[in-house]
CSV table of C-alpha atoms and ligand atoms in Angstrom, one decimal:
chain,number,residue,atom,x,y,z
A,1,MET,CA,79.7,104.7,101.8
A,2,LYS,CA,80.4,105.5,105.4
A,3,ASP,CA,82.8,108.4,106.0
A,4,ILE,CA,86.1,107.5,107.6
A,5,TYR,CA,87.2,109.7,110.4
A,6,ILE,CA,90.7,109.2,111.9
A,7,LEU,CA,91.7,110.9,115.1
A,8,ALA,CA,95.5,111.1,115.3
A,9,ILE,CA,97.8,112.0,118.2
A,10,GLU,CA,101.4,113.2,117.9
A,11,SER,CA,103.6,113.7,121.0
A,12,SER,CA,107.1,112.6,120.0
A,13,CYS,CA,109.0,115.8,120.8
A,14,ASP,CA,107.8,119.2,121.9
A,15,GLU,CA,104.5,119.6,120.2
A,16,THR,CA,101.2,118.0,121.6
A,17,SER,CA,99.0,117.7,118.6
A,18,VAL,CA,95.6,116.1,117.7
A,19,ALA,CA,94.1,116.1,114.3
A,20,ILE,CA,91.0,114.6,112.6
A,21,LEU,CA,91.2,113.5,109.0
A,22,LYS,CA,88.1,112.7,107.0
A,23,ASN,CA,88.3,110.1,104.2
A,24,GLY,CA,92.0,110.5,103.9
A,25,ASN,CA,91.9,113.9,102.2
A,26,GLU,CA,90.1,116.4,104.4
A,27,LEU,CA,92.0,117.7,107.4
A,28,LEU,CA,89.1,118.9,109.6
A,29,THR,CA,91.3,120.1,112.4
A,30,ASN,CA,95.0,120.0,113.4
A,31,ILE,CA,95.4,121.3,117.0
A,32,ILE,CA,99.0,122.0,117.9
A,33,ALA,CA,100.1,123.0,121.4
A,34,THR,CA,103.7,123.9,121.1
A,35,GLN,CA,106.2,123.9,124.0
A,36,ILE,CA,108.9,126.0,122.4
A,37,ALA,CA,108.5,128.9,124.9
A,38,SER,CA,109.4,126.4,127.8
A,39,HIS,CA,112.4,124.8,126.1
A,40,LYS,CA,113.8,128.1,124.6
A,41,ARG,CA,115.6,129.1,127.8
A,42,PHE,CA,117.5,125.8,127.9
A,43,GLY,CA,118.6,126.0,124.2
A,44,GLY,CA,117.0,122.7,123.3
A,45,VAL,CA,114.2,120.3,124.2
A,46,VAL,CA,114.4,119.1,127.8
A,47,PRO,CA,112.8,115.6,127.7
A,48,GLU,CA,111.3,115.7,131.2
A,49,ILE,CA,109.7,119.1,130.7
A,50,ALA,CA,108.3,117.8,127.3
A,51,SER,CA,106.6,114.8,128.9
A,52,ARG,CA,105.1,117.0,131.6
A,53,HIS,CA,103.7,119.4,129.1
A,54,HIS,CA,102.2,116.6,127.0
A,55,THR,CA,100.6,115.2,130.2
A,56,GLU,CA,99.0,118.7,130.8
A,57,GLN,CA,97.9,119.2,127.3
A,58,ILE,CA,96.8,115.9,125.8
A,59,SER,CA,93.2,115.7,127.1
A,60,TYR,CA,92.5,119.3,126.2
A,61,CYS,CA,93.9,118.8,122.7
A,62,ILE,CA,91.7,115.8,122.1
A,63,GLU,CA,88.6,117.7,123.3
A,64,ALA,CA,89.6,120.7,121.2
A,65,ALA,CA,90.0,118.6,118.1
A,66,LEU,CA,86.6,117.0,118.5
A,67,ASP,CA,85.0,120.4,119.2
A,68,SER,CA,86.6,122.2,116.3
A,69,ALA,CA,86.0,119.4,113.8
A,70,GLU,CA,82.4,119.1,115.0
A,71,VAL,CA,82.8,115.3,115.0
A,72,ALA,CA,81.2,113.1,117.6
A,73,VAL,CA,83.2,110.4,119.2
A,74,GLU,CA,80.7,107.8,117.8
A,75,GLU,CA,81.5,108.9,114.3
A,76,LEU,CA,85.3,108.1,114.6
A,77,SER,CA,86.6,105.1,112.7
A,78,ALA,CA,90.0,104.7,114.3
A,79,VAL,CA,92.6,106.3,116.6
A,80,ALA,CA,96.2,106.8,115.4
A,81,VAL,CA,99.3,107.6,117.3
A,82,THR,CA,103.0,108.2,116.8
A,83,GLU,CA,104.8,105.2,118.2
A,84,GLY,CA,108.4,106.4,117.4
A,85,PRO,CA,111.0,107.6,116.8
A,86,GLY,CA,111.0,110.3,119.5
A,87,LEU,CA,111.6,110.9,123.2
A,88,VAL,CA,110.4,108.0,125.2
A,89,GLY,CA,108.5,109.9,128.0
A,90,ALA,CA,106.9,112.1,125.4
A,91,LEU,CA,105.8,109.2,123.2
A,92,LEU,CA,104.4,107.3,126.1
A,93,VAL,CA,102.0,110.2,126.9
A,94,GLY,CA,100.5,110.1,123.4
A,95,MET,CA,100.5,106.3,123.2
A,96,THR,CA,98.8,105.9,126.6
A,97,ALA,CA,96.2,108.5,125.8
A,98,ALA,CA,95.5,106.8,122.4
A,99,LYS,CA,95.2,103.4,123.9
A,100,ALA,CA,92.9,104.6,126.7
A,101,PHE,CA,90.8,106.5,124.2
A,102,ALA,CA,90.6,103.5,121.8
A,103,TRP,CA,89.7,101.1,124.6
A,104,ALA,CA,87.1,103.5,126.1
A,105,HIS,CA,85.3,104.0,122.7
A,106,GLY,CA,85.9,100.6,121.2
A,107,LEU,CA,88.0,101.9,118.3
A,108,PRO,CA,90.8,100.2,116.4
A,109,LEU,CA,94.3,101.6,117.1
A,110,ILE,CA,96.9,102.5,114.4
A,111,ALA,CA,100.6,102.9,115.2
A,112,VAL,CA,102.4,105.3,113.0
A,113,ASN,CA,106.1,106.0,112.4
A,114,HIS,CA,106.8,109.7,112.9
A,115,MET,CA,108.9,109.8,109.7
A,116,ALA,CA,106.2,108.2,107.7
A,117,GLY,CA,104.0,111.0,109.0
A,118,HIS,CA,106.4,113.7,107.8
A,119,LEU,CA,106.5,112.0,104.4
A,120,MET,CA,102.7,111.6,104.1
A,121,ALA,CA,102.1,115.2,105.0
A,122,ALA,CA,102.9,115.6,101.3
A,123,ASN,CA,99.7,113.7,100.4
A,124,LEU,CA,97.4,116.1,102.2
A,125,PRO,CA,95.5,118.4,99.8
A,126,ASP,CA,97.1,121.5,101.4
A,127,SER,CA,100.5,120.2,100.3
A,128,ASP,CA,99.2,120.7,96.8
A,129,GLY,CA,99.4,117.2,95.6
A,130,SER,CA,98.9,113.5,95.7
A,131,ILE,CA,102.1,111.5,95.7
A,132,GLU,CA,102.7,109.5,92.6
A,133,TYR,CA,104.8,106.3,93.1
A,134,PRO,CA,107.6,105.3,93.1
A,135,CYS,CA,108.5,108.3,95.3
A,136,LEU,CA,111.7,109.5,96.9
A,137,ALA,CA,111.6,111.4,100.1
A,138,LEU,CA,114.2,113.6,101.7
A,139,LEU,CA,113.2,113.8,105.4
A,140,VAL,CA,114.9,116.6,107.3
A,141,SER,CA,114.1,117.5,110.9
A,142,GLY,CA,115.6,118.3,114.2
A,143,GLY,CA,116.1,114.6,114.9
A,144,HIS,CA,116.5,112.9,111.5
A,145,THR,CA,118.0,113.3,108.1
A,146,GLU,CA,117.2,110.5,105.7
A,147,LEU,CA,116.4,109.5,102.2
A,148,VAL,CA,113.5,107.1,101.8
A,149,TYR,CA,112.4,105.1,98.7
A,150,VAL,CA,108.7,104.5,98.6
A,151,ALA,CA,107.9,101.9,95.9
A,152,SER,CA,104.2,102.1,96.5
A,153,GLU,CA,101.9,103.7,99.1
A,154,GLY,CA,103.1,102.6,102.6
A,155,ASP,CA,106.1,100.6,101.4
A,156,TYR,CA,108.9,102.6,103.0
A,157,LYS,CA,112.6,101.7,102.6
A,158,LYS,CA,115.3,103.9,104.0
A,159,ILE,CA,118.2,104.1,101.6
A,160,GLY,CA,120.4,106.5,103.7
A,161,GLU,CA,120.6,108.6,106.8
A,162,THR,CA,122.9,110.7,108.8
A,163,ARG,CA,125.6,108.9,110.7
A,164,ASP,CA,125.8,111.6,113.3
A,165,ASP,CA,123.9,114.9,113.7
A,166,ALA,CA,120.5,115.6,112.1
A,167,VAL,CA,120.5,118.6,109.9
A,168,GLY,CA,118.0,120.6,112.1
A,169,GLU,CA,120.2,119.7,115.1
A,170,ALA,CA,123.2,121.2,113.3
A,171,TYR,CA,121.2,124.4,112.6
A,172,ASP,CA,120.2,124.6,116.3
A,173,LYS,CA,123.7,124.0,117.6
A,174,VAL,CA,125.5,126.5,115.4
A,175,GLY,CA,122.7,128.9,116.2
A,176,ARG,CA,123.4,128.6,119.8
A,177,VAL,CA,127.1,129.5,119.2
A,178,MET,CA,125.9,132.5,117.3
A,179,GLY,CA,123.8,133.6,120.3
A,180,LEU,CA,120.5,132.9,118.5
A,181,THR,CA,117.4,131.6,120.3
A,182,TYR,CA,116.3,128.0,119.9
A,183,PRO,CA,115.2,126.8,117.4
A,184,SER,CA,117.4,128.8,115.2
A,185,GLY,CA,116.9,127.2,111.8
A,186,LYS,CA,114.5,129.9,110.6
A,187,LEU,CA,116.7,132.7,111.8
A,188,ILE,CA,119.8,131.3,110.1
A,189,ASP,CA,117.7,130.7,106.9
A,190,GLU,CA,116.7,134.4,106.9
A,191,MET,CA,120.3,135.6,107.5
A,192,ALA,CA,121.5,133.2,104.8
A,193,HIS,CA,119.7,135.2,102.2
A,194,GLN,CA,121.7,138.4,102.9
A,195,GLY,CA,125.4,137.4,103.0
A,196,ASN,CA,128.1,135.7,101.1
A,197,ASP,CA,129.6,132.1,101.3
A,198,ILE,CA,133.1,133.2,102.3
A,199,TYR,CA,134.0,130.6,104.8
A,200,ASN,CA,133.8,127.6,102.5
A,201,PHE,CA,132.8,125.0,105.2
A,202,PRO,CA,133.4,121.3,104.5
A,203,ARG,CA,130.7,119.4,102.5
A,204,ALA,CA,131.1,115.9,104.1
A,205,MET,CA,130.4,112.7,102.1
A,206,ILE,CA,129.4,114.7,99.1
A,207,LYS,CA,131.5,112.8,96.6
A,208,GLU,CA,131.2,109.4,98.2
A,209,PRO,CA,128.8,106.9,96.8
A,210,GLY,CA,125.7,106.0,98.8
A,211,TYR,CA,123.3,108.1,100.7
A,212,GLU,CA,124.8,108.6,104.1
A,213,PHE,CA,124.9,112.1,105.5
A,214,SER,CA,127.2,113.7,108.1
A,215,PHE,CA,126.8,117.1,109.7
A,216,SER,CA,129.0,116.9,112.8
A,217,GLY,CA,132.2,117.9,110.9
A,218,LEU,CA,130.4,120.9,109.5
A,219,LYS,CA,129.1,121.8,112.9
A,220,SER,CA,132.6,121.5,114.5
A,221,ALA,CA,134.3,123.5,111.7
A,222,PHE,CA,131.7,126.3,112.4
A,223,ILE,CA,132.2,126.2,116.1
A,224,ASN,CA,136.0,126.1,115.9
A,225,LEU,CA,136.0,129.1,113.5
A,226,VAL,CA,133.9,131.1,115.9
A,227,HIS,CA,135.9,130.1,119.0
A,228,ASN,CA,139.3,130.8,117.3
A,229,ALA,CA,138.1,134.2,116.1
A,230,LYS,CA,136.8,135.0,119.7
A,231,GLN,CA,140.2,134.1,121.2
A,232,LYS,CA,142.1,136.3,118.8
A,233,GLY,CA,139.6,139.1,119.2
A,234,GLU,CA,138.7,139.0,115.5
A,235,PRO,CA,135.2,140.0,114.5
A,236,LEU,CA,133.1,137.6,112.3
A,237,ASP,CA,130.2,138.6,110.2
A,238,LYS,CA,127.2,136.6,111.5
A,239,VAL,CA,125.3,137.0,108.2
A,240,ASP,CA,128.2,135.6,106.2
A,241,LEU,CA,128.6,132.8,108.7
A,242,ALA,CA,124.9,131.9,108.3
A,243,THR,CA,125.2,132.1,104.5
A,244,SER,CA,128.3,129.9,104.4
A,245,PHE,CA,126.7,127.4,106.8
A,246,GLN,CA,123.5,127.1,104.9
A,247,ALA,CA,125.3,126.9,101.5
A,248,ALA,CA,127.3,123.9,102.8
A,249,VAL,CA,124.1,122.2,104.2
A,250,LEU,CA,122.1,122.8,101.0
A,251,ASP,CA,125.0,121.5,98.8
A,252,ILE,CA,125.0,118.3,100.8
A,253,LEU,CA,121.2,117.8,100.7
A,254,MET,CA,120.9,118.6,97.0
A,255,ALA,CA,123.9,116.4,96.0
A,256,LYS,CA,122.6,113.3,97.8
A,257,THR,CA,119.0,113.8,96.6
A,258,LYS,CA,120.1,114.3,93.0
A,259,ALA,CA,122.4,111.2,93.2
A,260,ALA,CA,119.4,109.1,94.4
A,261,LEU,CA,117.2,110.5,91.6
A,262,LYS,CA,119.8,109.5,89.1
A,263,GLU,CA,120.1,106.0,90.5
A,264,TYR,CA,116.4,105.5,90.5
A,265,PRO,CA,115.1,107.2,87.3
A,266,GLU,CA,111.7,105.6,87.8
A,267,ILE,CA,110.9,108.0,90.6
A,268,LYS,CA,107.8,110.1,89.8
A,269,THR,CA,107.6,112.3,92.9
A,270,LEU,CA,110.2,113.9,95.2
A,271,VAL,CA,108.9,114.7,98.7
A,272,VAL,CA,110.9,117.0,100.9
A,273,ALA,CA,109.4,117.1,104.4
A,274,GLY,CA,110.2,117.6,108.1
A,275,GLY,CA,110.9,120.8,110.0
A,276,VAL,CA,113.9,121.8,107.9
A,277,ALA,CA,111.8,121.6,104.7
A,278,ALA,CA,110.5,125.0,105.9
A,279,ASN,CA,113.9,126.3,104.7
A,280,GLN,CA,113.4,128.9,102.0
A,281,GLY,CA,116.9,128.4,100.6
A,282,LEU,CA,116.2,124.7,100.2
A,283,ARG,CA,112.9,125.4,98.5
A,284,GLU,CA,114.5,127.7,96.1
A,285,ARG,CA,117.2,125.2,95.2
A,286,LEU,CA,114.7,122.5,94.7
A,287,ALA,CA,112.6,124.7,92.4
A,288,GLN,CA,115.7,125.6,90.4
A,289,GLU,CA,117.4,122.3,90.2
A,290,ILE,CA,114.7,119.6,90.1
A,291,THR,CA,112.4,120.4,87.3
A,292,ASP,CA,111.7,117.1,85.5
A,293,ILE,CA,109.6,115.4,88.2
A,294,LYS,CA,106.9,116.3,90.6
A,295,VAL,CA,108.3,117.9,93.8
A,296,ILE,CA,106.1,118.2,96.9
A,297,VAL,CA,107.2,120.3,99.8
A,298,PRO,CA,104.3,120.7,102.3
A,299,PRO,CA,103.3,124.2,103.5
A,300,LEU,CA,105.1,125.5,106.5
A,301,ARG,CA,102.4,124.4,109.0
A,302,LEU,CA,102.6,120.8,107.8
A,303,CYS,CA,106.4,120.7,107.9
A,304,GLY,CA,106.9,120.9,111.6
A,305,ASP,CA,105.5,118.2,113.9
A,306,ASN,CA,101.7,118.0,113.7
A,307,ALA,CA,99.1,115.2,114.1
A,308,GLY,CA,97.6,115.9,110.6
A,309,MET,CA,100.6,114.2,109.1
A,310,ILE,CA,100.2,111.3,111.4
A,311,ALA,CA,96.6,111.0,110.3
A,312,ALA,CA,97.6,111.0,106.7
A,313,ALA,CA,100.1,108.1,107.2
A,314,ALA,CA,97.5,106.3,109.4
A,315,TYR,CA,95.0,106.4,106.5
A,316,THR,CA,97.3,104.2,104.5
A,317,GLU,CA,97.4,101.6,107.3
A,318,TYR,CA,93.6,101.9,107.8
A,319,LYS,CA,93.0,100.9,104.2
A,320,LYS,CA,95.1,97.8,104.8
A,321,ASN,CA,93.4,97.0,108.1
A,322,ASN,CA,96.8,97.4,109.7
A,323,PHE,CA,95.7,97.8,113.3
A,324,VAL,CA,97.6,97.1,116.5
A,325,GLU,CA,96.7,95.5,119.8
A,326,LEU,CA,96.2,97.6,122.9
A,327,THR,CA,99.4,96.0,124.3
A,328,GLU,CA,101.3,98.1,121.7
A,329,ASN,CA,104.1,100.2,123.2
A,330,ALA,CA,106.1,103.2,122.2
A,331,PHE,CA,109.4,102.6,120.4
A,332,PRO,CA,111.7,105.5,121.0
A,333,SER,CA,114.2,104.7,118.3
A,334,LEU,CA,111.9,103.1,115.8
A,335,ALA,CA,113.2,103.7,112.3
A,336,PHE,CA,111.8,102.6,109.0
A,337,ASP,CA,114.0,99.5,108.6
A,338,VAL,CA,113.3,98.4,112.2
A,339,MET,CA,109.6,98.8,111.6
A,340,ASP,CA,109.6,96.1,109.0
A,341,GLU,CA,110.4,93.6,111.7
A,342,TYR,CA,107.2,94.3,113.6
B,1,KG4,O1,110.2,118.3,112.3
B,1,KG4,P1,110.5,119.2,113.4
B,1,KG4,O2,109.4,120.2,113.7
B,1,KG4,O3,110.7,118.5,114.7
B,1,KG4,C1,111.5,117.3,114.8
B,1,KG4,O4,110.9,116.2,114.5
B,1,KG4,O5,112.7,117.4,115.0
B,1,KG4,O6,111.8,120.0,113.0
B,1,KG4,C2,112.4,121.0,113.9
B,1,KG4,C3,113.7,121.5,113.3
B,1,KG4,C4,114.5,122.4,114.2
B,1,KG4,O7,115.8,121.9,114.3
B,1,KG4,C5,114.5,123.7,113.5
B,1,KG4,O8,115.6,124.5,113.7
B,1,KG4,C6,114.4,123.3,112.1
B,1,KG4,O9,113.5,122.2,112.1
B,1,KG4,N1,113.8,124.4,111.2
B,1,KG4,C7,114.5,124.9,110.2
B,1,KG4,C8,113.7,125.9,109.6
B,1,KG4,N2,112.6,125.9,110.3
B,1,KG4,C9,112.6,125.0,111.2
B,1,KG4,N3,115.8,124.6,109.7
B,1,KG4,C10,116.2,125.3,108.7
B,1,KG4,N4,115.5,126.3,108.1
B,1,KG4,C11,114.3,126.6,108.5
B,1,KG4,N5,113.6,127.6,107.9
B,2,ZN,ZN1,109.4,115.6,113.3
């Protein structure tokens, strides 16, 4: 049988990435051009700067991916691209490049939901597993926090999400108040292993039914505590602050995930993916508290944004001949439930 090569492009936020996946299970290359150094000084991603960097990088990344995978354009089976959710200008760069490339080389185009990408990163061999269905996914990133029920491959149904801040966003915002550089999730995670949970921050929605999350109250409680202490000239221990913040976050994530596993006992695999899945504290709690089903947390390099995960999700669509026209556009706020309508 002919080998299937999918070239995938990801440009939804601050990483320009191009990957080539062979037969759905061999990630030949996963080029990632990160823009973190540019956004750092602003304390967050500046959309216009992100778009400009994608424009500069995209052609080089495509060339570099083909070179490093040693795959000729003629061998490619399809082009895949993130169509949303993400920053509109950033998405448009990847979408336009993918459409032009597909048209120039007569290749079919696959449009991929960024969150489906995070989820399907778990299906790559480097994530140490193939997903068994039904599957539950806790997707935690800088832009999203959601629980997704996947009855069978590609059949995504969002069962809950944050009503305000995403968990990664909360990490980055409290990090800023602590004077940490952006993105601060990793630094807070490291500090959180050294202190004590003495501040007892609120655990919003934890006892309420359903799978909605809320992190803005936690963020505000943290910021108020720091500002009040500053005004009074009282010192605060940063390590204890980080430990207390992370304890509240993890209590919320674990409580909602465990409640969903209880409501859906048929679930065979729990996937925890997205940038915040790099969190060591979260990984430790998952290992300790969820022992009766398969848990897949992708390795660190597949947790952050990358095109390898987009290729993995695209392979599911490729098998279903789910291609889109070259009139396809980027959908900045595309979410799982909206996607069903297209
Ligand atoms: O998935 P991602 O690379 O980009 C988005 O799609 O948002 O996630 C980036 C987010 C940032 O908010 C960053 O602070 C957070 O992931 N992050 C972490 C850790 N590593 C990255 N949050 C908590 N603990 C970590 N170890
Ligand atoms: Zn992401």
